[in-house]
CSV table of C-alpha atoms and ligand atoms in Angstrom, one decimal:
chain,number,residue,atom,x,y,z
A,6,UNK,CA,-50.7,23.0,21.6
A,7,UNK,CA,-49.9,26.5,21.9
A,8,UNK,CA,-49.2,28.2,18.5
A,9,UNK,CA,-46.2,30.4,19.5
A,10,UNK,CA,-47.1,32.5,16.2
A,11,UNK,CA,-50.6,33.8,17.7
A,12,UNK,CA,-50.6,36.7,20.3
A,13,UNK,CA,-53.3,35.6,22.5
A,14,UNK,CA,-54.8,38.5,23.9
A,15,UNK,CA,-57.6,36.6,25.6
A,16,UNK,CA,-54.8,34.9,27.4
A,17,UNK,CA,-52.5,38.0,28.3
A,18,UNK,CA,-55.9,40.0,29.5
A,19,UNK,CA,-56.7,37.1,31.8
A,20,UNK,CA,-53.1,37.4,33.4
A,21,UNK,CA,-53.5,41.1,33.9
A,22,UNK,CA,-57.0,40.9,35.4
A,23,UNK,CA,-55.5,38.5,38.0
A,24,UNK,CA,-53.0,40.9,38.9
A,25,UNK,CA,-55.5,43.7,38.9
A,26,UNK,CA,-57.9,41.6,41.2
A,27,UNK,CA,-54.8,40.9,43.6
A,28,UNK,CA,-53.9,44.7,43.8
A,29,UNK,CA,-57.7,45.2,44.6
A,30,UNK,CA,-57.9,42.6,47.0
A,31,UNK,CA,-54.9,44.3,49.0
A,32,UNK,CA,-56.4,47.5,48.9
A,33,UNK,CA,-59.6,46.0,50.5
A,34,UNK,CA,-57.6,43.9,52.8
A,35,UNK,CA,-55.8,47.1,54.0
A,36,UNK,CA,-59.6,48.8,54.9
A,37,UNK,CA,-59.8,51.0,51.6
A,38,UNK,CA,-62.9,50.7,49.3
A,39,UNK,CA,-62.6,48.9,45.9
A,40,UNK,CA,-62.0,51.1,43.1
A,41,UNK,CA,-65.0,52.6,41.5
A,42,UNK,CA,-65.3,52.9,37.6
A,43,UNK,CA,-68.5,54.5,36.6
A,44,UNK,CA,-69.9,54.9,32.9
A,45,UNK,CA,-72.0,57.3,31.3
A,46,UNK,CA,-74.2,56.0,28.4
A,47,UNK,CA,-76.6,58.2,26.2
A,48,UNK,CA,-78.9,56.6,24.6
A,49,UNK,CA,-79.4,52.9,23.2
A,50,UNK,CA,-76.7,52.2,20.7
A,51,UNK,CA,-76.2,48.4,20.4
A,52,UNK,CA,-72.7,48.2,20.4
A,53,UNK,CA,-72.2,50.8,23.3
A,54,UNK,CA,-74.9,48.8,25.4
A,55,UNK,CA,-72.7,45.6,24.7
A,56,UNK,CA,-69.5,47.5,25.6
A,57,UNK,CA,-70.6,49.1,28.8
A,58,UNK,CA,-71.9,45.5,29.9
A,59,UNK,CA,-68.6,44.0,29.1
A,60,UNK,CA,-66.9,46.9,31.5
A,61,UNK,CA,-69.4,46.2,34.2
A,62,UNK,CA,-68.6,42.3,34.1
A,63,UNK,CA,-64.8,42.9,33.8
A,64,UNK,CA,-65.1,45.3,36.8
A,65,UNK,CA,-66.9,42.8,39.0
A,66,UNK,CA,-64.5,39.9,37.9
A,67,UNK,CA,-61.5,41.9,39.4
A,68,UNK,CA,-63.2,42.9,42.6
A,69,UNK,CA,-64.3,46.6,41.5
A,70,UNK,CA,-67.2,48.7,41.9
A,71,UNK,CA,-69.0,49.6,38.7
A,72,UNK,CA,-72.1,51.8,38.0
A,73,UNK,CA,-73.7,53.1,35.0
A,74,UNK,CA,-75.4,56.4,34.4
A,75,UNK,CA,-78.1,55.9,31.8
A,76,UNK,CA,-79.4,59.0,29.8
A,77,UNK,CA,-82.1,59.0,27.3
A,78,UNK,CA,-81.5,59.4,23.9
A,79,UNK,CA,-83.1,62.8,23.9
A,80,UNK,CA,-81.1,63.9,26.9
A,81,UNK,CA,-79.8,67.4,26.4
A,82,UNK,CA,-76.3,68.2,26.5
A,83,UNK,CA,-76.9,70.2,29.9
A,84,UNK,CA,-78.2,67.3,31.2
A,85,UNK,CA,-75.0,65.2,30.1
A,86,UNK,CA,-72.7,67.8,31.6
A,87,UNK,CA,-74.5,68.2,34.7
A,88,UNK,CA,-74.1,64.4,35.2
A,89,UNK,CA,-70.5,64.7,34.3
A,90,UNK,CA,-70.0,67.4,36.9
A,91,UNK,CA,-71.8,65.2,39.4
A,92,UNK,CA,-69.1,62.4,38.9
A,93,UNK,CA,-66.3,65.1,38.9
A,94,UNK,CA,-67.3,65.8,42.5
A,95,UNK,CA,-68.3,62.6,43.8
A,96,UNK,CA,-65.6,61.4,45.9
A,97,UNK,CA,-66.9,57.8,45.8
A,98,UNK,CA,-66.1,57.7,42.1
A,99,UNK,CA,-62.5,57.0,41.0
A,100,UNK,CA,-62.7,57.2,37.4
A,101,UNK,CA,-65.1,57.3,34.6
A,102,UNK,CA,-65.8,56.9,31.0
A,103,UNK,CA,-68.3,58.6,28.6
A,104,UNK,CA,-69.3,56.0,25.9
A,105,UNK,CA,-69.1,57.1,22.5
A,106,UNK,CA,-70.9,57.8,19.9
A,107,UNK,CA,-73.1,60.2,21.6
A,108,UNK,CA,-76.4,61.3,20.2
A,109,UNK,CA,-75.7,63.9,17.0
A,110,UNK,CA,-77.2,66.9,19.0
A,111,UNK,CA,-74.4,66.5,21.6
A,112,UNK,CA,-71.2,68.1,21.1
A,113,UNK,CA,-68.8,65.0,22.3
A,114,UNK,CA,-65.8,67.3,22.5
A,115,UNK,CA,-67.4,69.9,24.8
A,116,UNK,CA,-68.7,66.8,26.9
A,117,UNK,CA,-65.3,64.9,26.9
A,118,UNK,CA,-63.2,68.0,27.7
A,119,UNK,CA,-65.4,68.6,30.6
A,120,UNK,CA,-64.2,65.6,32.3
A,121,UNK,CA,-61.8,66.1,35.5
A,122,UNK,CA,-58.5,64.7,34.0
A,123,UNK,CA,-57.6,63.0,37.3
A,124,UNK,CA,-60.9,60.8,36.5
A,125,UNK,CA,-60.3,60.6,33.0
A,126,UNK,CA,-59.5,56.8,32.9
A,127,UNK,CA,-59.8,56.9,29.1
A,128,UNK,CA,-57.3,59.5,28.8
A,129,UNK,CA,-59.2,61.4,26.2
A,130,UNK,CA,-59.0,65.1,28.0
A,131,UNK,CA,-56.4,67.5,26.6
A,132,UNK,CA,-54.2,67.5,29.9
A,133,UNK,CA,-54.0,63.6,29.5
A,134,UNK,CA,-53.1,63.9,25.8
A,135,UNK,CA,-50.7,66.6,26.6
A,136,UNK,CA,-48.9,64.6,29.3
A,137,UNK,CA,-48.8,61.4,27.0
A,138,UNK,CA,-47.0,63.4,24.3
A,139,UNK,CA,-44.3,64.7,26.8
A,140,UNK,CA,-44.0,61.0,28.2
A,141,UNK,CA,-45.0,62.2,31.6
A,142,UNK,CA,-47.1,60.0,33.8
A,143,UNK,CA,-51.2,59.9,32.8
A,144,UNK,CA,-53.9,57.9,31.9
A,145,UNK,CA,-52.9,56.5,28.8
A,146,UNK,CA,-55.8,55.7,26.3
A,147,UNK,CA,-56.8,52.0,26.7
A,148,UNK,CA,-56.5,50.6,23.1
A,149,UNK,CA,-52.9,51.8,22.6
A,150,UNK,CA,-51.8,50.7,26.1
A,151,UNK,CA,-53.4,47.5,25.4
A,152,UNK,CA,-51.2,47.1,22.3
A,153,UNK,CA,-48.0,48.3,24.1
A,154,UNK,CA,-48.8,45.8,26.7
A,155,UNK,CA,-49.3,43.1,24.4
A,156,UNK,CA,-45.9,43.7,22.4
A,157,UNK,CA,-44.3,43.9,26.1
A,158,UNK,CA,-45.8,40.6,27.4
A,159,UNK,CA,-45.1,38.6,23.9
A,160,UNK,CA,-41.3,39.6,23.9
A,161,UNK,CA,-41.4,41.7,20.9
A,162,UNK,CA,-38.7,43.8,20.5
A,163,UNK,CA,-39.5,47.1,19.9
A,164,UNK,CA,-36.3,49.7,20.0
A,165,UNK,CA,-34.8,50.6,16.7
A,166,UNK,CA,-37.4,48.7,15.0
A,167,UNK,CA,-39.6,50.2,12.1
A,168,UNK,CA,-43.4,50.2,13.2
A,169,UNK,CA,-45.8,51.2,10.6
A,170,UNK,CA,-49.3,52.2,12.0
A,171,UNK,CA,-51.9,52.3,9.5
A,172,UNK,CA,-54.6,54.6,10.6
A,173,UNK,CA,-54.6,58.0,12.5
A,174,UNK,CA,-57.3,58.3,14.6
A,175,UNK,CA,-57.5,60.0,18.1
A,176,UNK,CA,-58.1,56.8,19.9
A,177,UNK,CA,-56.0,54.6,18.3
A,178,UNK,CA,-53.4,55.4,15.5
A,179,UNK,CA,-52.1,58.7,16.6
A,180,UNK,CA,-51.5,57.8,20.3
A,181,UNK,CA,-50.0,54.5,19.6
A,182,UNK,CA,-47.8,56.1,17.1
A,183,UNK,CA,-46.7,58.8,19.8
A,184,UNK,CA,-46.3,56.2,22.6
A,185,UNK,CA,-44.2,54.0,20.5
A,186,UNK,CA,-41.9,56.8,19.4
A,187,UNK,CA,-41.1,58.0,22.9
A,188,UNK,CA,-37.6,57.8,23.9
A,189,UNK,CA,-37.1,54.7,26.1
A,190,UNK,CA,-39.6,52.9,23.6
A,191,UNK,CA,-37.4,53.9,20.5
A,192,UNK,CA,-39.2,52.7,17.6
A,193,UNK,CA,-39.1,54.2,14.3
A,194,UNK,CA,-42.7,55.1,13.4
A,195,UNK,CA,-44.3,55.8,10.1
A,196,UNK,CA,-47.9,56.6,10.3
A,197,UNK,CA,-50.1,56.0,7.4
A,198,UNK,CA,-53.7,57.1,6.3
A,199,UNK,CA,-56.3,57.0,3.6
A,200,UNK,CA,-54.6,59.8,1.7
A,201,UNK,CA,-51.4,57.6,1.7
A,202,UNK,CA,-50.3,56.6,-1.8
A,203,UNK,CA,-49.1,53.1,-2.4
A,204,UNK,CA,-50.2,52.0,1.3
A,205,UNK,CA,-48.2,48.5,0.3
A,206,UNK,CA,-45.0,50.1,-0.2
A,207,UNK,CA,-44.9,51.4,3.6
A,208,UNK,CA,-46.4,48.3,4.9
A,209,UNK,CA,-43.8,45.9,3.3
A,210,UNK,CA,-41.1,47.8,5.1
A,211,UNK,CA,-42.6,47.1,8.6
A,212,UNK,CA,-40.8,45.1,11.1
A,213,UNK,CA,-44.3,45.8,13.4
A,214,UNK,CA,-47.3,46.5,11.3
A,215,UNK,CA,-50.1,47.9,13.3
A,216,UNK,CA,-53.5,48.0,11.7
A,217,UNK,CA,-56.3,50.2,12.8
A,218,UNK,CA,-58.2,51.4,9.6
A,219,UNK,CA,-61.6,50.1,9.9
A,220,UNK,CA,-61.5,48.4,6.5
A,221,UNK,CA,-62.2,44.9,6.7
A,222,UNK,CA,-59.4,42.3,5.6
A,223,UNK,CA,-57.8,45.2,3.6
A,224,UNK,CA,-54.1,44.0,4.4
A,225,UNK,CA,-53.2,41.2,2.3
A,226,UNK,CA,-50.4,39.0,2.3
A,227,UNK,CA,-48.5,40.8,-0.4
A,228,UNK,CA,-48.6,43.8,1.6
A,229,UNK,CA,-46.4,42.4,4.7
A,230,UNK,CA,-42.9,41.6,5.2
A,231,UNK,CA,-41.6,38.0,5.8
A,232,UNK,CA,-41.2,37.2,9.6
A,233,UNK,CA,-43.1,40.7,10.7
A,234,UNK,CA,-45.3,41.2,13.8
A,235,UNK,CA,-48.8,42.2,12.9
A,236,UNK,CA,-51.2,43.6,15.3
A,237,UNK,CA,-54.8,43.7,14.0
A,238,UNK,CA,-57.0,46.4,15.8
A,239,UNK,CA,-60.0,46.3,13.2
A,240,UNK,CA,-63.4,44.8,14.4
A,241,UNK,CA,-66.0,44.0,11.8
A,242,UNK,CA,-69.1,42.0,11.8
A,243,UNK,CA,-69.6,40.2,8.4
A,244,UNK,CA,-73.2,38.6,7.7
A,245,UNK,CA,-73.1,34.9,6.8
A,246,UNK,CA,-75.5,31.9,6.6
A,247,UNK,CA,-74.1,30.6,10.2
A,248,UNK,CA,-76.5,29.8,13.0
A,249,UNK,CA,-75.2,33.2,14.6
A,250,UNK,CA,-75.9,34.9,11.3
A,251,UNK,CA,-72.2,36.6,11.5
A,252,UNK,CA,-68.7,36.1,11.9
A,253,UNK,CA,-66.0,38.4,13.0
A,254,UNK,CA,-63.0,39.8,10.8
A,255,UNK,CA,-60.2,42.2,11.4
A,256,UNK,CA,-58.5,45.0,9.1
A,257,UNK,CA,-56.0,41.9,8.1
A,258,UNK,CA,-56.7,39.2,6.0
A,259,UNK,CA,-55.5,36.7,8.9
A,260,UNK,CA,-55.7,33.3,7.0
A,261,UNK,CA,-53.2,34.4,4.2
A,262,UNK,CA,-51.1,36.8,6.4
A,263,UNK,CA,-50.7,34.3,9.3
A,264,UNK,CA,-48.5,32.1,6.8
A,265,UNK,CA,-46.0,35.0,6.5
A,266,UNK,CA,-45.5,36.5,9.8
A,267,UNK,CA,-43.5,35.6,12.9
A,268,UNK,CA,-46.4,36.9,15.3
A,269,UNK,CA,-50.0,38.0,14.7
A,270,UNK,CA,-53.0,39.0,16.7
A,271,UNK,CA,-56.2,37.1,16.0
A,272,UNK,CA,-59.6,38.5,15.7
A,273,UNK,CA,-61.3,38.3,18.0
A,274,UNK,CA,-59.2,37.4,20.9
A,275,UNK,CA,-56.4,39.8,20.0
A,276,UNK,CA,-56.4,43.7,20.8
A,277,UNK,CA,-59.9,43.5,21.9
A,278,UNK,CA,-59.7,41.8,25.0
A,279,UNK,CA,-56.9,44.0,26.4
A,280,UNK,CA,-58.7,47.5,25.8
A,281,UNK,CA,-61.0,46.7,28.7
A,282,UNK,CA,-58.2,45.5,30.8
A,283,UNK,CA,-56.6,48.8,30.2
A,284,UNK,CA,-59.5,50.4,31.5
A,285,UNK,CA,-59.2,48.6,34.7
A,286,UNK,CA,-55.5,49.1,34.9
A,287,UNK,CA,-56.2,52.9,34.8
A,288,UNK,CA,-59.2,52.8,37.1
A,289,UNK,CA,-56.7,51.0,39.7
A,290,UNK,CA,-54.1,54.0,39.1
A,291,UNK,CA,-56.9,56.5,39.6
A,292,UNK,CA,-57.9,54.9,42.8
A,293,UNK,CA,-54.2,55.3,44.2
A,294,UNK,CA,-53.8,58.8,42.8
A,295,UNK,CA,-57.1,60.3,43.7
A,296,UNK,CA,-57.6,59.2,47.6
B,518,LIG,P1,-61.5,55.5,12.6
B,518,LIG,O1,-62.6,55.1,11.6
B,518,LIG,O2,-61.3,56.8,13.4
B,518,LIG,O3,-59.9,55.5,11.5
B,518,LIG,C1,-59.7,54.9,10.7
B,518,LIG,C2,-58.2,55.3,9.9
B,518,LIG,O4,-57.7,54.6,9.1
B,518,LIG,C3,-58.4,56.7,9.8
B,518,LIG,O5,-57.0,57.6,10.1
B,518,LIG,C4,-58.3,56.5,8.2
B,518,LIG,O6,-57.5,57.6,7.3
B,518,LIG,C5,-57.5,55.5,7.8
B,518,LIG,N1,-58.0,54.7,6.7
B,518,LIG,C6,-59.1,54.3,6.2
B,518,LIG,N2,-59.2,53.6,5.0
B,518,LIG,C7,-57.6,53.6,4.8
B,518,LIG,C8,-57.1,53.3,3.6
B,518,LIG,N3,-57.7,52.8,2.6
B,518,LIG,N4,-55.5,53.3,3.7
B,518,LIG,C9,-55.1,53.9,4.7
B,518,LIG,N5,-55.6,54.3,5.7
B,518,LIG,C10,-56.9,54.3,5.8
B,518,LIG,O7,-61.1,54.2,13.2
B,518,LIG,P2,-60.5,53.7,14.7
B,518,LIG,O8,-59.3,54.0,14.9
B,518,LIG,O9,-61.7,54.3,15.6
B,518,LIG,O10,-60.8,52.1,14.6
B,518,LIG,C11,-60.0,51.4,13.7
B,518,LIG,C12,-60.6,49.8,13.6
B,518,LIG,O11,-60.3,49.5,14.9
B,518,LIG,C13,-62.0,49.9,13.5
B,518,LIG,O12,-62.3,48.6,12.9
B,518,LIG,C14,-62.7,49.7,14.8
B,518,LIG,O13,-63.9,49.0,15.2
B,518,LIG,C15,-61.4,49.1,15.6
B,518,LIG,N6,-61.5,49.3,17.0
B,518,LIG,C16,-61.1,48.2,17.8
B,518,LIG,C17,-60.8,48.4,19.2
B,518,LIG,C18,-60.4,47.3,20.0
B,518,LIG,O14,-60.7,47.3,21.0
B,518,LIG,N7,-60.1,46.1,19.5
B,518,LIG,C19,-61.0,49.7,19.9
B,518,LIG,C20,-61.0,51.0,18.9
B,518,LIG,C21,-61.3,50.6,17.7
B,518,LIG,P3,-58.0,59.4,7.5
B,518,LIG,O15,-57.7,59.8,8.5
B,518,LIG,O16,-57.4,59.8,6.6
B,518,LIG,O17,-59.6,59.3,7.5
């Protein structure tokens, strides 16, 4: 039996993948090449390797071409910039991402801002951030776009609602706050951060609570309004005695908060699967825009 309280990100992501796969198949039927997403990976960070591998798998699953440009941990900034310059100019690449974090000797901002904004499917360049702010067509950052899709496809009413976002990072909290408060989406948004005093006073006012704070199970039931919708972005591996040696939790104390809310995303299986799907969506957009 399906639980209507749970916003099933895995299921929604699968539906979107099918929609994207159909569009890719249509392009191929019309004699076009499949969209091509590349990733630049510098070093051997474990989480980054896993994330890039999932992107490759997702690309193949929808019929897109995927390639990874691997550079050693010791690669110089110049080598990274040269790789980006190559991808910026290669007509066969529709869009690409640079996997973060990069080794400390590389200036991430400089690298990200050197990406051609027409291929910036992560939506991290100044041009795409500015267009997002203006509400103009652009590549929206993957996790915030994924959250918007989750809310839309779960029929959560947004206009006029009070949305409290906990976290103000450049990849989640800030862009999702901007996107939700745009004209046409029309939420009233409060953004909280680590210097917010009495966090619970704000979170308890939320009709929709979006938590991207990177603190395991920080949001407890007494911090949430009865009947609220809760979107938990956090992902944490907690060591335990199980065979796997760990289990995954979010920023929200799911078990207790679940009892109070009208809808909630689980971790894993909520926001996570939507992030990669959003990247596929942007790659399809890039292929249509750039060719
Ligand atoms: P960051 O660490 O960049 O930002 C965390 C934000 O939370 C900061 O703005 C910080 O405030 C705020 N914060 C930290 N502690 C508190 C507190 N006690 N009270 C109020 N605010 C607090 O994290 P990200 O945005 O990158 O990621 C957040 C979480 O989401 C992480 O667990 C990450 O792993 C996960 N994530 C999941 C994704 C997915 O696909 N599901 C994608 C991206 C991230 P301040 O600015 O003052 O420091």
